[in-house]
mmCIF file of C-alpha atoms and ligand atoms in Angstrom:
data_model
loop_
_atom_site.group_PDB
_atom_site.id
_atom_site.type_symbol
_atom_site.label_atom_id
_atom_site.label_comp_id
_atom_site.label_asym_id
_atom_site.label_seq_id
_atom_site.Cartn_x
_atom_site.Cartn_y
_atom_site.Cartn_z
ATOM 1 C CA UNK A 1 -13.985 -4.046 26.743
ATOM 2 C CA UNK A 2 -13.149 -7.427 28.217
ATOM 3 C CA UNK A 3 -9.582 -8.153 29.123
ATOM 4 C CA UNK A 4 -8.609 -10.021 26.012
ATOM 5 C CA UNK A 5 -11.342 -10.190 23.399
ATOM 6 C CA UNK A 6 -10.731 -13.016 20.958
ATOM 7 C CA UNK A 7 -10.306 -10.738 17.972
ATOM 8 C CA UNK A 8 -9.951 -13.580 15.481
ATOM 9 C CA UNK A 9 -13.717 -14.167 15.511
ATOM 10 C CA UNK A 10 -14.567 -10.502 14.961
ATOM 11 C CA UNK A 11 -15.548 -8.772 11.753
ATOM 12 C CA UNK A 12 -13.204 -6.248 10.168
ATOM 13 C CA UNK A 13 -15.176 -3.185 11.251
ATOM 14 C CA UNK A 14 -14.670 -4.273 14.857
ATOM 15 C CA UNK A 15 -11.111 -5.491 14.357
ATOM 16 C CA UNK A 16 -9.925 -2.049 13.250
ATOM 17 C CA UNK A 17 -11.280 -0.683 16.518
ATOM 18 C CA UNK A 18 -9.962 -3.286 18.976
ATOM 19 C CA UNK A 19 -6.871 -4.924 17.433
ATOM 20 C CA UNK A 20 -3.517 -4.052 18.949
ATOM 21 C CA UNK A 21 -5.058 -2.197 21.892
ATOM 22 C CA UNK A 22 -4.549 -3.131 25.514
ATOM 23 C CA UNK A 23 -6.153 -0.504 27.788
ATOM 24 C CA UNK A 24 -5.689 -2.693 30.895
ATOM 25 C CA UNK A 25 -1.963 -2.466 30.471
ATOM 26 C CA UNK A 26 -1.985 1.342 30.451
ATOM 27 C CA UNK A 27 -4.200 2.258 33.382
ATOM 28 C CA UNK A 28 -7.347 2.046 31.292
ATOM 29 C CA UNK A 29 -6.302 4.551 28.621
ATOM 30 C CA UNK A 30 -8.115 3.929 25.349
ATOM 31 C CA UNK A 31 -5.062 4.711 23.227
ATOM 32 C CA UNK A 32 -1.547 3.439 23.989
ATOM 33 C CA UNK A 33 0.832 6.064 25.353
ATOM 34 C CA UNK A 34 3.660 7.364 23.169
ATOM 35 C CA UNK A 35 6.896 5.781 24.348
ATOM 36 C CA UNK A 36 9.823 8.100 23.711
ATOM 37 C CA UNK A 37 12.715 5.835 24.479
ATOM 38 C CA UNK A 38 16.157 4.691 23.481
ATOM 39 C CA UNK A 39 17.621 3.205 26.676
ATOM 40 C CA UNK A 40 15.642 0.676 28.688
ATOM 41 C CA UNK A 41 17.059 -0.037 32.131
ATOM 42 C CA UNK A 42 17.198 -3.400 33.866
ATOM 43 C CA UNK A 43 17.550 -3.728 37.623
ATOM 44 C CA UNK A 44 19.734 -6.811 37.728
ATOM 45 C CA UNK A 45 22.004 -8.716 35.386
ATOM 46 C CA UNK A 46 19.563 -11.560 35.520
ATOM 47 C CA UNK A 47 16.725 -9.306 34.387
ATOM 48 C CA UNK A 48 18.877 -7.878 31.598
ATOM 49 C CA UNK A 49 19.555 -11.392 30.348
ATOM 50 C CA UNK A 50 16.032 -12.655 30.739
ATOM 51 C CA UNK A 51 14.626 -9.716 28.756
ATOM 52 C CA UNK A 52 17.079 -10.410 25.941
ATOM 53 C CA UNK A 53 16.161 -14.044 26.059
ATOM 54 C CA UNK A 54 12.432 -13.297 25.960
ATOM 55 C CA UNK A 55 12.935 -11.004 22.985
ATOM 56 C CA UNK A 56 15.008 -13.582 21.140
ATOM 57 C CA UNK A 57 12.287 -16.149 21.635
ATOM 58 C CA UNK A 58 9.767 -13.833 19.943
ATOM 59 C CA UNK A 59 8.114 -12.052 22.863
ATOM 60 C CA UNK A 60 7.359 -8.356 22.527
ATOM 61 C CA UNK A 61 9.735 -7.310 25.280
ATOM 62 C CA UNK A 62 11.296 -3.862 25.618
ATOM 63 C CA UNK A 63 15.086 -4.070 25.460
ATOM 64 C CA UNK A 64 16.022 -1.006 23.417
ATOM 65 C CA UNK A 65 14.023 1.694 21.630
ATOM 66 C CA UNK A 66 14.934 0.547 18.146
ATOM 67 C CA UNK A 67 13.846 -3.032 18.871
ATOM 68 C CA UNK A 68 10.187 -2.126 19.439
ATOM 69 C CA UNK A 69 8.016 -0.467 22.058
ATOM 70 C CA UNK A 70 4.352 -0.694 23.083
ATOM 71 C CA UNK A 71 3.781 2.214 20.688
ATOM 72 C CA UNK A 72 5.123 0.281 17.717
ATOM 73 C CA UNK A 73 3.466 -2.998 18.728
ATOM 74 C CA UNK A 74 0.055 -1.318 18.981
ATOM 75 C CA UNK A 75 0.226 -0.499 15.284
ATOM 76 C CA UNK A 76 2.120 -3.581 14.149
ATOM 77 C CA UNK A 77 -0.202 -6.030 15.888
ATOM 78 C CA UNK A 78 -3.279 -4.276 14.551
ATOM 79 C CA UNK A 79 -1.985 -4.333 10.964
ATOM 80 C CA UNK A 80 -0.899 -7.984 11.193
ATOM 81 C CA UNK A 81 -4.293 -8.952 12.530
ATOM 82 C CA UNK A 82 -6.272 -7.094 9.899
ATOM 83 C CA UNK A 83 -4.103 -8.210 6.976
ATOM 84 C CA UNK A 84 -4.224 -11.762 8.292
ATOM 85 C CA UNK A 85 -0.471 -12.317 8.634
ATOM 86 C CA UNK A 86 1.637 -13.612 11.519
ATOM 87 C CA UNK A 87 3.561 -10.512 12.581
ATOM 88 C CA UNK A 88 4.227 -7.063 11.226
ATOM 89 C CA UNK A 89 7.019 -4.489 11.445
ATOM 90 C CA UNK A 90 6.789 -0.724 11.069
ATOM 91 C CA UNK A 91 9.182 1.203 8.842
ATOM 92 C CA UNK A 92 9.847 4.947 8.608
ATOM 93 C CA UNK A 93 8.148 5.206 5.184
ATOM 94 C CA UNK A 94 6.282 3.082 2.690
ATOM 95 C CA UNK A 95 9.297 3.016 0.413
ATOM 96 C CA UNK A 96 11.578 1.828 3.226
ATOM 97 C CA UNK A 97 9.038 -0.939 3.882
ATOM 98 C CA UNK A 98 9.248 -1.975 0.214
ATOM 99 C CA UNK A 99 13.055 -1.912 0.121
ATOM 100 C CA UNK A 100 13.316 -3.567 3.548
ATOM 101 C CA UNK A 101 11.088 -6.417 2.396
ATOM 102 C CA UNK A 102 13.068 -6.902 -0.822
ATOM 103 C CA UNK A 103 16.408 -6.912 0.988
ATOM 104 C CA UNK A 104 15.156 -9.518 3.454
ATOM 105 C CA UNK A 105 14.556 -12.099 0.730
ATOM 106 C CA UNK A 106 17.241 -11.374 -1.886
ATOM 107 C CA UNK A 107 20.973 -11.909 -2.071
ATOM 108 C CA UNK A 108 23.720 -11.424 -4.662
ATOM 109 C CA UNK A 109 23.189 -13.705 -7.639
ATOM 110 C CA UNK A 110 19.412 -13.854 -7.217
ATOM 111 C CA UNK A 111 16.835 -13.064 -9.850
ATOM 112 C CA UNK A 112 13.799 -10.897 -9.074
ATOM 113 C CA UNK A 113 10.568 -10.802 -11.058
ATOM 114 C CA UNK A 114 8.989 -7.372 -10.747
ATOM 115 C CA UNK A 115 5.642 -6.272 -12.105
ATOM 116 C CA UNK A 116 5.945 -3.629 -14.829
ATOM 117 C CA UNK A 117 3.114 -1.703 -13.155
ATOM 118 C CA UNK A 118 5.011 -1.177 -9.909
ATOM 119 C CA UNK A 119 5.229 2.101 -7.981
ATOM 120 C CA UNK A 120 7.988 4.057 -9.743
ATOM 121 C CA UNK A 121 10.388 4.468 -6.765
ATOM 122 C CA UNK A 122 10.307 0.678 -6.200
ATOM 123 C CA UNK A 123 11.408 0.241 -9.787
ATOM 124 C CA UNK A 124 14.212 2.702 -9.294
ATOM 125 C CA UNK A 125 15.453 0.790 -6.231
ATOM 126 C CA UNK A 126 15.692 -2.386 -8.343
ATOM 127 C CA UNK A 127 17.512 -0.614 -11.148
ATOM 128 C CA UNK A 128 20.030 1.082 -8.879
ATOM 129 C CA UNK A 129 20.747 -0.474 -5.486
ATOM 130 C CA UNK A 130 19.635 -4.059 -6.130
ATOM 131 C CA UNK A 131 21.566 -4.033 -9.396
ATOM 132 C CA UNK A 132 24.645 -2.732 -7.602
ATOM 133 C CA UNK A 133 24.380 -5.596 -5.132
ATOM 134 C CA UNK A 134 24.148 -8.231 -7.844
ATOM 135 C CA UNK A 135 20.407 -8.874 -8.036
ATOM 136 C CA UNK A 136 19.007 -9.069 -11.545
ATOM 137 C CA UNK A 137 15.475 -7.748 -12.127
ATOM 138 C CA UNK A 138 13.145 -8.800 -14.933
ATOM 139 C CA UNK A 139 9.966 -6.767 -15.392
ATOM 140 C CA UNK A 140 6.909 -8.766 -16.307
ATOM 141 C CA UNK A 141 3.457 -8.056 -17.712
ATOM 142 C CA UNK A 142 1.224 -7.435 -14.660
ATOM 143 C CA UNK A 143 -1.532 -9.465 -16.351
ATOM 144 C CA UNK A 144 0.709 -12.505 -16.826
ATOM 145 C CA UNK A 145 -1.105 -14.735 -14.291
ATOM 146 C CA UNK A 146 0.066 -18.360 -14.203
ATOM 147 C CA UNK A 147 2.367 -17.747 -17.193
ATOM 148 C CA UNK A 148 4.779 -16.241 -14.681
ATOM 149 C CA UNK A 149 6.143 -19.803 -14.706
ATOM 150 C CA UNK A 150 7.801 -19.173 -18.071
ATOM 151 C CA UNK A 151 9.911 -16.391 -16.516
ATOM 152 C CA UNK A 152 11.009 -18.196 -13.382
ATOM 153 C CA UNK A 153 14.674 -19.173 -13.349
ATOM 154 C CA UNK A 154 16.493 -21.523 -10.980
ATOM 155 C CA UNK A 155 17.792 -18.455 -9.111
ATOM 156 C CA UNK A 156 14.480 -16.561 -8.992
ATOM 157 C CA UNK A 157 13.841 -16.064 -5.295
ATOM 158 C CA UNK A 158 11.227 -13.304 -5.255
ATOM 159 C CA UNK A 159 8.186 -12.427 -7.357
ATOM 160 C CA UNK A 160 6.998 -8.944 -6.511
ATOM 161 C CA UNK A 161 3.411 -7.867 -7.145
ATOM 162 C CA UNK A 162 1.407 -4.699 -6.699
ATOM 163 C CA UNK A 163 -2.286 -4.938 -7.343
ATOM 164 C CA UNK A 164 -3.817 -2.857 -8.698
ATOM 165 C CA UNK A 165 -0.676 -1.064 -9.886
ATOM 166 C CA UNK A 166 -0.786 2.406 -8.399
ATOM 167 C CA UNK A 167 -0.179 4.220 -11.710
ATOM 168 C CA UNK A 168 -2.225 2.309 -14.305
ATOM 169 C CA UNK A 169 -4.368 0.021 -12.098
ATOM 170 C CA UNK A 170 -3.837 -3.402 -13.644
ATOM 171 C CA UNK A 171 -5.367 -6.031 -11.340
ATOM 172 C CA UNK A 172 -3.071 -9.026 -10.947
ATOM 173 C CA UNK A 173 -4.140 -12.640 -10.598
ATOM 174 C CA UNK A 174 -2.449 -13.050 -7.217
ATOM 175 C CA UNK A 175 -3.730 -16.607 -6.490
ATOM 176 C CA UNK A 176 -2.401 -17.867 -9.844
ATOM 177 C CA UNK A 177 0.942 -16.105 -9.468
ATOM 178 C CA UNK A 178 1.438 -17.285 -5.899
ATOM 179 C CA UNK A 179 0.655 -20.902 -6.765
ATOM 180 C CA UNK A 180 3.293 -21.047 -9.495
ATOM 181 C CA UNK A 181 5.769 -19.061 -7.409
ATOM 182 C CA UNK A 182 5.455 -21.473 -4.494
ATOM 183 C CA UNK A 183 5.791 -24.548 -6.718
ATOM 184 C CA UNK A 184 9.104 -23.036 -7.726
ATOM 185 C CA UNK A 185 10.134 -22.480 -4.100
ATOM 186 C CA UNK A 186 10.229 -18.698 -4.379
ATOM 187 C CA UNK A 187 8.475 -16.052 -2.270
ATOM 188 C CA UNK A 188 5.697 -13.771 -3.414
ATOM 189 C CA UNK A 189 5.717 -10.233 -2.054
ATOM 190 C CA UNK A 190 2.875 -7.786 -2.546
ATOM 191 C CA UNK A 191 2.512 -4.048 -2.221
ATOM 192 C CA UNK A 192 -1.058 -4.011 -0.882
ATOM 193 C CA UNK A 193 -1.337 -0.265 -0.322
ATOM 194 C CA UNK A 194 -4.207 0.402 -2.730
ATOM 195 C CA UNK A 195 -6.664 -1.944 -1.047
ATOM 196 C CA UNK A 196 -5.448 -1.193 2.499
ATOM 197 C CA UNK A 197 -5.593 -4.082 4.992
ATOM 198 C CA UNK A 198 -9.389 -3.961 4.668
ATOM 199 C CA UNK A 199 -10.123 -4.640 1.021
ATOM 200 C CA UNK A 200 -7.603 -7.320 0.077
ATOM 201 C CA UNK A 201 -6.487 -10.180 2.318
ATOM 202 C CA UNK A 202 -3.082 -11.038 0.866
ATOM 203 C CA UNK A 203 -2.416 -14.099 3.011
ATOM 204 C CA UNK A 204 -5.664 -15.766 1.982
ATOM 205 C CA UNK A 205 -4.453 -15.533 -1.604
ATOM 206 C CA UNK A 206 -1.029 -17.058 -1.012
ATOM 207 C CA UNK A 207 1.122 -13.976 -0.480
ATOM 208 C CA UNK A 208 4.135 -14.482 1.829
ATOM 209 C CA UNK A 209 4.896 -10.860 2.618
ATOM 210 C CA UNK A 210 2.569 -7.861 2.384
ATOM 211 C CA UNK A 211 3.609 -4.229 2.326
ATOM 212 C CA UNK A 212 1.565 -1.173 3.243
ATOM 213 C CA UNK A 213 2.567 2.416 2.630
ATOM 214 C CA UNK A 214 0.839 3.354 5.899
ATOM 215 C CA UNK A 215 1.396 6.962 4.840
ATOM 216 C CA UNK A 216 -1.726 6.484 2.727
ATOM 217 C CA UNK A 217 -4.949 5.095 4.224
ATOM 218 C CA UNK A 218 -3.684 3.835 7.569
ATOM 219 C CA UNK A 219 -2.546 7.320 8.565
ATOM 220 C CA UNK A 220 -5.299 8.896 6.504
ATOM 221 C CA UNK A 221 -4.484 12.548 7.146
ATOM 222 C CA UNK A 222 -1.580 13.379 4.782
ATOM 223 C CA UNK A 223 0.734 14.282 7.638
ATOM 224 C CA UNK A 224 2.881 11.223 8.476
ATOM 225 C CA UNK A 225 5.338 9.003 6.587
ATOM 226 C CA UNK A 226 5.197 5.341 7.641
ATOM 227 C CA UNK A 227 5.239 1.807 6.262
ATOM 228 C CA UNK A 228 4.523 -1.709 7.453
ATOM 229 C CA UNK A 229 5.628 -5.157 6.328
ATOM 230 C CA UNK A 230 3.626 -8.179 7.420
ATOM 231 C CA UNK A 231 4.821 -11.765 6.970
ATOM 232 C CA UNK A 232 3.627 -15.318 7.315
ATOM 233 C CA UNK A 233 5.079 -17.330 10.182
ATOM 234 C CA UNK A 234 7.493 -19.017 7.749
ATOM 235 C CA UNK A 235 8.746 -15.736 6.266
ATOM 236 C CA UNK A 236 8.857 -13.865 9.578
ATOM 237 C CA UNK A 237 12.364 -14.802 10.834
ATOM 238 C CA UNK A 238 14.075 -13.530 7.682
ATOM 239 C CA UNK A 239 12.087 -10.302 7.754
ATOM 240 C CA UNK A 240 12.667 -9.704 11.472
ATOM 241 C CA UNK A 241 16.413 -10.397 11.284
ATOM 242 C CA UNK A 242 17.084 -8.294 8.204
ATOM 243 C CA UNK A 243 15.029 -5.367 9.511
ATOM 244 C CA UNK A 244 16.852 -5.539 12.833
ATOM 245 C CA UNK A 245 20.230 -5.748 11.117
ATOM 246 C CA UNK A 246 19.419 -2.740 8.944
ATOM 247 C CA UNK A 247 18.553 -0.697 12.020
ATOM 248 C CA UNK A 248 15.106 0.198 10.746
ATOM 249 C CA UNK A 249 12.583 1.653 13.148
ATOM 250 C CA UNK A 250 9.892 4.304 13.040
ATOM 251 C CA UNK A 251 9.487 7.353 15.287
ATOM 252 C CA UNK A 252 7.044 7.126 18.215
ATOM 253 C CA UNK A 253 4.886 10.123 17.325
ATOM 254 C CA UNK A 254 4.432 8.847 13.775
ATOM 255 C CA UNK A 255 3.544 5.377 15.055
ATOM 256 C CA UNK A 256 1.049 6.884 17.441
ATOM 257 C CA UNK A 257 -0.626 8.963 14.741
ATOM 258 C CA UNK A 258 -0.795 5.939 12.457
ATOM 259 C CA UNK A 259 -2.513 3.739 15.042
ATOM 260 C CA UNK A 260 -4.877 6.648 15.699
ATOM 261 C CA UNK A 261 -5.709 6.964 12.002
ATOM 262 C CA UNK A 262 -6.106 3.197 11.767
ATOM 263 C CA UNK A 263 -9.160 3.279 14.070
ATOM 264 C CA UNK A 264 -11.268 5.239 11.608
ATOM 265 C CA UNK A 265 -10.005 3.461 8.494
ATOM 266 C CA UNK A 266 -13.106 1.338 7.907
ATOM 267 C CA UNK A 267 -15.508 4.285 7.911
ATOM 268 C CA UNK A 268 -13.183 6.447 5.873
ATOM 269 C CA UNK A 269 -12.662 3.784 3.237
ATOM 270 C CA UNK A 270 -16.360 3.130 2.924
ATOM 271 C CA UNK A 271 -16.823 6.797 2.009
ATOM 272 C CA UNK A 272 -13.765 6.931 -0.270
ATOM 273 C CA UNK A 273 -15.225 3.958 -2.112
ATOM 274 C CA UNK A 274 -18.759 5.341 -2.369
ATOM 275 C CA UNK A 275 -17.511 8.712 -3.640
ATOM 276 C CA UNK A 276 -15.017 7.131 -6.038
ATOM 277 C CA UNK A 277 -17.621 4.827 -7.549
ATOM 278 C CA UNK A 278 -19.926 7.758 -8.243
ATOM 279 C CA UNK A 279 -17.171 9.897 -9.742
ATOM 280 C CA UNK A 280 -15.752 7.011 -11.808
ATOM 281 C CA UNK A 281 -19.184 6.207 -13.231
ATOM 282 C CA UNK A 282 -19.804 9.861 -14.015
ATOM 283 C CA UNK A 283 -16.385 10.333 -15.674
ATOM 284 C CA UNK A 284 -17.182 7.408 -17.926
ATOM 285 C CA UNK A 285 -20.109 9.348 -19.397
ATOM 286 C CA UNK A 286 -17.992 12.387 -20.255
ATOM 287 C CA UNK A 287 -16.994 12.911 -23.904
ATOM 288 C CA UNK A 288 -13.505 14.161 -22.880
ATOM 289 C CA UNK A 289 -12.753 10.784 -21.225
ATOM 290 C CA UNK A 290 -11.747 7.715 -23.227
ATOM 291 C CA UNK A 291 -11.531 5.220 -20.417
ATOM 292 C CA UNK A 292 -11.784 5.011 -16.640
ATOM 293 C CA UNK A 293 -9.278 2.733 -14.879
ATOM 294 C CA UNK A 294 -11.163 1.953 -11.669
ATOM 295 C CA UNK A 295 -11.332 -1.812 -11.110
ATOM 296 C CA UNK A 296 -14.536 -1.537 -9.061
ATOM 297 C CA UNK A 297 -16.392 -0.097 -12.050
ATOM 298 C CA UNK A 298 -18.249 -2.763 -14.037
ATOM 299 C CA UNK A 299 -16.639 -3.083 -17.459
ATOM 300 C CA UNK A 300 -13.376 -1.430 -16.372
ATOM 301 C CA UNK A 301 -10.092 -3.305 -16.946
ATOM 302 C CA UNK A 302 -9.520 -5.845 -14.172
ATOM 303 C CA UNK A 303 -13.087 -5.709 -12.880
ATOM 304 C CA UNK A 304 -13.622 -9.486 -12.985
ATOM 305 C CA UNK A 305 -10.546 -10.356 -10.929
ATOM 306 C CA UNK A 306 -11.226 -7.450 -8.601
ATOM 307 C CA UNK A 307 -14.729 -8.785 -7.988
ATOM 308 C CA UNK A 308 -13.397 -12.287 -7.397
ATOM 309 C CA UNK A 309 -10.587 -11.384 -4.981
ATOM 310 C CA UNK A 310 -11.199 -7.976 -3.386
ATOM 311 C CA UNK A 311 -13.597 -6.956 -0.631
ATOM 312 C CA UNK A 312 -13.845 -3.339 -1.707
ATOM 313 C CA UNK A 313 -12.130 -0.513 -3.549
ATOM 314 C CA UNK A 314 -10.304 2.564 -2.322
ATOM 315 C CA UNK A 315 -10.420 6.085 -3.686
ATOM 316 C CA UNK A 316 -7.467 6.034 -6.094
ATOM 317 C CA UNK A 317 -7.765 5.491 -9.835
ATOM 318 C CA UNK A 318 -6.843 6.941 -13.205
ATOM 319 C CA UNK A 319 -8.624 7.958 -16.344
ATOM 320 C CA UNK A 320 -7.505 8.318 -19.923
ATOM 321 C CA UNK A 321 -8.413 11.505 -21.736
ATOM 322 C CA UNK A 322 -9.095 11.827 -25.438
ATOM 323 C CA UNK A 323 -5.785 12.824 -27.057
ATOM 324 C CA UNK A 324 -5.128 16.493 -26.266
ATOM 325 C CA UNK A 325 -2.264 18.920 -25.731
ATOM 326 C CA UNK A 326 -0.310 19.402 -22.523
ATOM 327 C CA UNK A 327 -1.483 22.998 -22.449
ATOM 328 C CA UNK A 328 -5.097 21.867 -22.403
ATOM 329 C CA UNK A 329 -4.343 19.636 -19.414
ATOM 330 C CA UNK A 330 -2.657 22.569 -17.702
ATOM 331 C CA UNK A 331 -5.774 24.671 -18.285
ATOM 332 C CA UNK A 332 -7.793 21.975 -16.552
ATOM 333 C CA UNK A 333 -5.489 21.206 -13.623
ATOM 334 C CA UNK A 334 -4.294 24.736 -12.828
ATOM 335 C CA UNK A 335 -7.858 25.877 -12.307
ATOM 336 C CA UNK A 336 -9.142 23.126 -9.996
ATOM 337 C CA UNK A 337 -10.738 24.504 -6.843
ATOM 338 C CA UNK A 338 -11.038 21.405 -4.661
ATOM 339 C CA UNK A 339 -8.655 18.873 -6.206
ATOM 340 C CA UNK A 340 -5.119 19.479 -5.027
ATOM 341 C CA UNK A 341 -2.092 18.668 -7.137
ATOM 342 C CA UNK A 342 0.415 16.614 -5.208
ATOM 343 C CA UNK A 343 2.033 13.210 -4.993
ATOM 344 C CA UNK A 344 0.832 10.666 -2.501
ATOM 345 C CA UNK A 345 -2.808 9.895 -1.693
ATOM 346 C CA UNK A 346 -4.883 8.183 0.979
ATOM 347 C CA UNK A 347 -5.611 11.332 2.963
ATOM 348 C CA UNK A 348 -9.097 12.753 3.458
ATOM 349 C CA UNK A 349 -8.692 15.176 0.559
ATOM 350 C CA UNK A 350 -9.038 14.858 -3.203
ATOM 351 C CA UNK A 351 -6.079 15.056 -5.562
ATOM 352 C CA UNK A 352 -5.546 15.160 -9.316
ATOM 353 C CA UNK A 353 -2.230 14.871 -11.158
ATOM 354 C CA UNK A 354 -0.946 13.992 -14.624
ATOM 355 C CA UNK A 355 0.403 10.429 -14.751
ATOM 356 C CA UNK A 356 3.710 10.180 -16.563
ATOM 357 C CA UNK A 357 5.029 6.640 -16.337
ATOM 358 C CA UNK A 358 4.875 5.849 -20.052
ATOM 359 C CA UNK A 359 8.622 6.247 -20.601
ATOM 360 C CA UNK A 360 9.702 3.957 -17.789
ATOM 361 C CA UNK A 361 7.677 0.869 -18.772
ATOM 362 C CA UNK A 362 9.685 -1.909 -20.383
ATOM 363 C CA UNK A 363 7.749 -5.201 -20.331
ATOM 364 C CA UNK A 364 4.598 -4.392 -22.259
ATOM 365 C CA UNK A 365 3.755 -1.834 -24.943
ATOM 366 C CA UNK A 366 1.932 1.255 -23.649
ATOM 367 C CA UNK A 367 -1.793 0.640 -23.987
ATOM 368 C CA UNK A 368 -3.105 4.191 -23.919
ATOM 369 C CA UNK A 369 -3.614 6.686 -26.741
ATOM 370 C CA UNK A 370 -4.559 9.711 -24.684
ATOM 371 C CA UNK A 371 -2.896 11.183 -21.603
ATOM 372 C CA UNK A 372 -3.656 9.734 -18.165
ATOM 373 C CA UNK A 373 -4.699 11.626 -15.076
ATOM 374 C CA UNK A 374 -4.488 10.026 -11.653
ATOM 375 C CA UNK A 375 -7.227 10.981 -9.252
ATOM 376 C CA UNK A 376 -7.704 10.453 -5.535
ATOM 377 C CA UNK A 377 -11.265 10.840 -4.324
ATOM 378 C CA UNK A 378 -11.427 12.206 -0.807
ATOM 379 C CA UNK A 379 -14.183 12.611 1.733
ATOM 380 C CA UNK A 380 -15.689 15.850 0.395
ATOM 381 C CA UNK A 381 -19.305 16.001 -0.739
ATOM 382 C CA UNK A 382 -19.331 14.166 -4.028
ATOM 383 C CA UNK A 383 -21.496 16.782 -5.779
ATOM 384 C CA UNK A 384 -18.887 19.469 -5.092
ATOM 385 C CA UNK A 385 -16.189 17.200 -6.499
ATOM 386 C CA UNK A 386 -18.264 16.594 -9.594
ATOM 387 C CA UNK A 387 -18.815 20.337 -10.110
ATOM 388 C CA UNK A 388 -15.077 20.936 -9.854
ATOM 389 C CA UNK A 389 -14.292 18.172 -12.352
ATOM 390 C CA UNK A 390 -17.037 19.268 -14.721
ATOM 391 C CA UNK A 391 -15.657 22.810 -14.852
ATOM 392 C CA UNK A 392 -12.150 21.373 -15.322
ATOM 393 C CA UNK A 393 -13.150 19.121 -18.203
ATOM 394 C CA UNK A 394 -14.893 22.084 -19.849
ATOM 395 C CA UNK A 395 -11.703 24.146 -19.578
ATOM 396 C CA UNK A 396 -9.864 21.254 -21.215
ATOM 397 C CA UNK A 397 -12.446 20.883 -23.972
ATOM 398 C CA UNK A 398 -12.653 24.630 -24.709
ATOM 399 C CA UNK A 399 -8.907 25.239 -24.625
ATOM 400 C CA UNK A 400 -7.640 26.876 -27.803
ATOM 401 C CA UNK A 401 -4.030 27.709 -28.417
HETATM 402 C C1 LIG B 1 3.219 5.919 -1.715
HETATM 403 C C2 LIG B 1 3.483 4.521 -2.058
HETATM 404 C C3 LIG B 1 4.609 3.863 -1.583
HETATM 405 C C4 LIG B 1 5.663 4.565 -0.781
HETATM 406 O O1 LIG B 1 5.198 5.089 0.414
HETATM 407 P P1 LIG B 1 5.925 6.344 1.100
HETATM 408 O O2 LIG B 1 5.358 6.364 2.453
HETATM 409 O O3 LIG B 1 5.568 7.548 0.264
HETATM 410 O O4 LIG B 1 7.385 6.089 1.082
HETATM 411 C C5 LIG B 1 4.761 2.535 -1.891
HETATM 412 N N1 LIG B 1 3.871 1.883 -2.648
HETATM 413 C C6 LIG B 1 2.776 2.489 -3.132
HETATM 414 C C7 LIG B 1 1.823 1.713 -3.962
HETATM 415 C C8 LIG B 1 2.548 3.830 -2.860
HETATM 416 O O5 LIG B 1 1.480 4.443 -3.374
#
């Protein structure tokens, strides 16, 4: 590895391997060491001041554990590079990354436009804490596109997007929304967790600030909570200052594990996608299934925009069952052998849970007649996954009582 490969000319599969690493700096070690640190000592007053000064002028300089260390920069720089933003900051969870990004760009008296398809805890944050601090939230139809203009008010400062929505998988027209948002002088934020930094390039489509629940595919092993927020150069100062003022920082072991997981993300995602495509296509042929909500599947809702804007698809989607009882769903889910039942996703293992967001939606009427199941397709052999699902759907179909 040459001293400083110009990573900007590299393809993504190489970028995930080299970005954010600096073996020369650490005695040749492939991975950065884990810096456990609060206090950082200076030898002279002059050095103390010059380090502060360097940090203030934007250099990655160690002044205090909370302010960043080589362990955090290794991950942050890699994520910023792959997402195509200016700089990135790590947060202790995906949700803290979401709330940290919102707080950086909102103040009392502001209006926030929030997609109705958003991750449920993000919605709750708007309805509780943001409301308490005088920010008004309007939920909008995720498929609104350029018509977002009709909802913008003089005090609208943020339009928040999540595409596809992680519960019902609506694909948003991000280029159209960002164009109108910018004409209005507001910022567009995006929760880009579903696509990971590999399969959607938010900054090429006009996004100002991109959020990753790194807990999911960046970590990849279901054992660490972490988030990142990446900003354009213009949005960076507000993000950096607010995050610093809030005292947000992530723990060194979690950062280390995340940058470790990051290195295999491209190969993992390729397999998640291949398996998910096969399972989604197969589910579509099953009589128990009304509809499959996987944007990468031809004919599925959002497929056209997905094909236009995305570079790939991850392993998370949902499917609508024919109307049936809750007991029948229990018969299916309780007996799964390989699919685990648990929140979160993005690890190497498959998951299957009932999706219950119907009651919290406010902007658009619920579009589904049957119950929804959310599925995460892991890295198992796809034939074993299919066998498990087939047996499950038969339990559902044959359930009496
Ligand atoms: C999981 C998730 C989050 C929150 O991440 P945590 O690390 O669990 O806090 C945010 N957005 C989306 C889309 C998610 O799936």
